[in-house]
Tab-separated table of C-alpha atoms in Angstrom:
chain	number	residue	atom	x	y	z
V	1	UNK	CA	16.204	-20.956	12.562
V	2	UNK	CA	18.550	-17.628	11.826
V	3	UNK	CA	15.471	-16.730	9.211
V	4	UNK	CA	13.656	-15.430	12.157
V	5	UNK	CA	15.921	-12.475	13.220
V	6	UNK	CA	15.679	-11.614	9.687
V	7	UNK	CA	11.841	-11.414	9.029
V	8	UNK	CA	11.325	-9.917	12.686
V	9	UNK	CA	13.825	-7.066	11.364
V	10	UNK	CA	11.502	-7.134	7.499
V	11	UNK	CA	8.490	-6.607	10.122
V	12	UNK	CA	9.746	-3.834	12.093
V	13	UNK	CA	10.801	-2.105	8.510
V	14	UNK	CA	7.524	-2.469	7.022
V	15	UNK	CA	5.958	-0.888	10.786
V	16	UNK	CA	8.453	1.807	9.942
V	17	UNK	CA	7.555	2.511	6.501
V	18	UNK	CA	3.517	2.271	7.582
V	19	UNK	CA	3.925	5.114	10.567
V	20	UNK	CA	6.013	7.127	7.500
V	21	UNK	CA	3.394	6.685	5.346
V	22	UNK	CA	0.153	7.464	7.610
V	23	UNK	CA	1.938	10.487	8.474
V	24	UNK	CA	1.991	11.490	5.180
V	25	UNK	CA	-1.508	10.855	4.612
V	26	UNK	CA	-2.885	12.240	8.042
V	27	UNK	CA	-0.791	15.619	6.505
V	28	UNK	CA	-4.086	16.625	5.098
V	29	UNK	CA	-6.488	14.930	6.607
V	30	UNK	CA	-7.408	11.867	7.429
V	31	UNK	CA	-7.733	8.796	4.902
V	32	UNK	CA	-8.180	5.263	5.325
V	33	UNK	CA	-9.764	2.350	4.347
V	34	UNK	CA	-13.154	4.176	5.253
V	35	UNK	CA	-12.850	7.020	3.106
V	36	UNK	CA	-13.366	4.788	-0.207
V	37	UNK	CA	-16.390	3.086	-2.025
V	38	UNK	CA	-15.257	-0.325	-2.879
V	39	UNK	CA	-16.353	-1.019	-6.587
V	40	UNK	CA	-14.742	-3.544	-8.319
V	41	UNK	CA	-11.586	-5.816	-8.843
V	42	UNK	CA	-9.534	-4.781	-11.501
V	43	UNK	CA	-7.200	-7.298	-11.259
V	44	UNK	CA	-5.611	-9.870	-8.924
V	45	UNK	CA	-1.497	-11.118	-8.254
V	46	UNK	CA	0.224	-13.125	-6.229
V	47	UNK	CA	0.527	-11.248	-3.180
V	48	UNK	CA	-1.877	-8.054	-4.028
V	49	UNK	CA	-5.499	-6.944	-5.264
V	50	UNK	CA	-6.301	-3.820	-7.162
V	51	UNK	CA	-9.608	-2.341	-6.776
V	52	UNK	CA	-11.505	0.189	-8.356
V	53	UNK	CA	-12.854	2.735	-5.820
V	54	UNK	CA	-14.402	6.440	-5.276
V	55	UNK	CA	-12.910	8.326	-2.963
V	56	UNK	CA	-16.351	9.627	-0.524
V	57	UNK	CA	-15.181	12.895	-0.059
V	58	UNK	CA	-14.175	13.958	-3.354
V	59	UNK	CA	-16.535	11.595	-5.682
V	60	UNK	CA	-13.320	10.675	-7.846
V	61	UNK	CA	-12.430	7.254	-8.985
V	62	UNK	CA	-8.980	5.671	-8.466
V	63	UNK	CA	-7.278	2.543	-8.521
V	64	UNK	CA	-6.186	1.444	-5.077
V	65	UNK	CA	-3.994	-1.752	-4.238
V	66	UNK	CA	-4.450	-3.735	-1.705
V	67	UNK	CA	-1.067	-5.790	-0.166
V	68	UNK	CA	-0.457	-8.160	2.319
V	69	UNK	CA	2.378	-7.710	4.241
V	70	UNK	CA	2.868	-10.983	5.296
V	71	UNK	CA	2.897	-12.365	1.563
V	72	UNK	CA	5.427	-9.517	0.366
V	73	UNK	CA	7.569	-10.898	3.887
V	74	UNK	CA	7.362	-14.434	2.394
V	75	UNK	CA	8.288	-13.452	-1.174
V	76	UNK	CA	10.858	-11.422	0.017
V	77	UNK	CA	9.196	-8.763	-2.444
V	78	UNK	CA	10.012	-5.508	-0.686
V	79	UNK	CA	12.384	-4.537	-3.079
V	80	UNK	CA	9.767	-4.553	-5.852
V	81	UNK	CA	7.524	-3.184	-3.910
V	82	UNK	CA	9.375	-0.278	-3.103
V	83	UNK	CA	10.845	0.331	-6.730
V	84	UNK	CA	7.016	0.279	-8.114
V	85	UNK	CA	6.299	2.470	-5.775
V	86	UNK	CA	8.834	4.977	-6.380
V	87	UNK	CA	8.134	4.784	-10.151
V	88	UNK	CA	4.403	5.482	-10.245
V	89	UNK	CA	5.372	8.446	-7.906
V	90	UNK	CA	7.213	9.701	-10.519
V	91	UNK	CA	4.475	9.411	-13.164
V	92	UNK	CA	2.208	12.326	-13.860
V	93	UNK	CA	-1.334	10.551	-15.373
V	94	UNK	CA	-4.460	12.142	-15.439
């Protein structure tokens, strides 16, 4: 029964983290599911699904993953969420 305090607080973080990141991406324009061609799978995990996918606008391909909040909740994942996502910031590949 205290386990619900703590995943309604892990729910209002990941709201937080999704306005900071739609911000970032509205900076410029805006992108969202809409603005990509769904190709392929590239792979699947446990609580995620990578697709291959060209962005309209630009004609380019990338790689886009696709998470579900409520699995990364129910893994308690967030941390390894957040430190892959601060590595492949880091990374500079064509």
């Amino acid at each position: 029964m205290g386990n619900k305090g703590s995943k309604k607080k892990e729910i209002d973080w990941f709201d937080e983290m999704d306005k900071k990141i739609n911000e970032e991406l509205y900076k410029n324009g805006k992108v969202n599911k809409n603005s990509f061609e769904f190709n392929d799978i590239i792979g699947k995990g446990g609580i995620s699904v990578v697709w291959k996918v060209t962005m309209k606008k630009e004609n380019k391909i990338y790689a886009l993953k696709e998470m579900s909040k409520v699995k990364i909740i129910e893994t308690k994942s967030a941390n390894n969420i957040l430190f892959e996502r601060d590595l492949l910031s880091k990374m500079n590949h064509p």
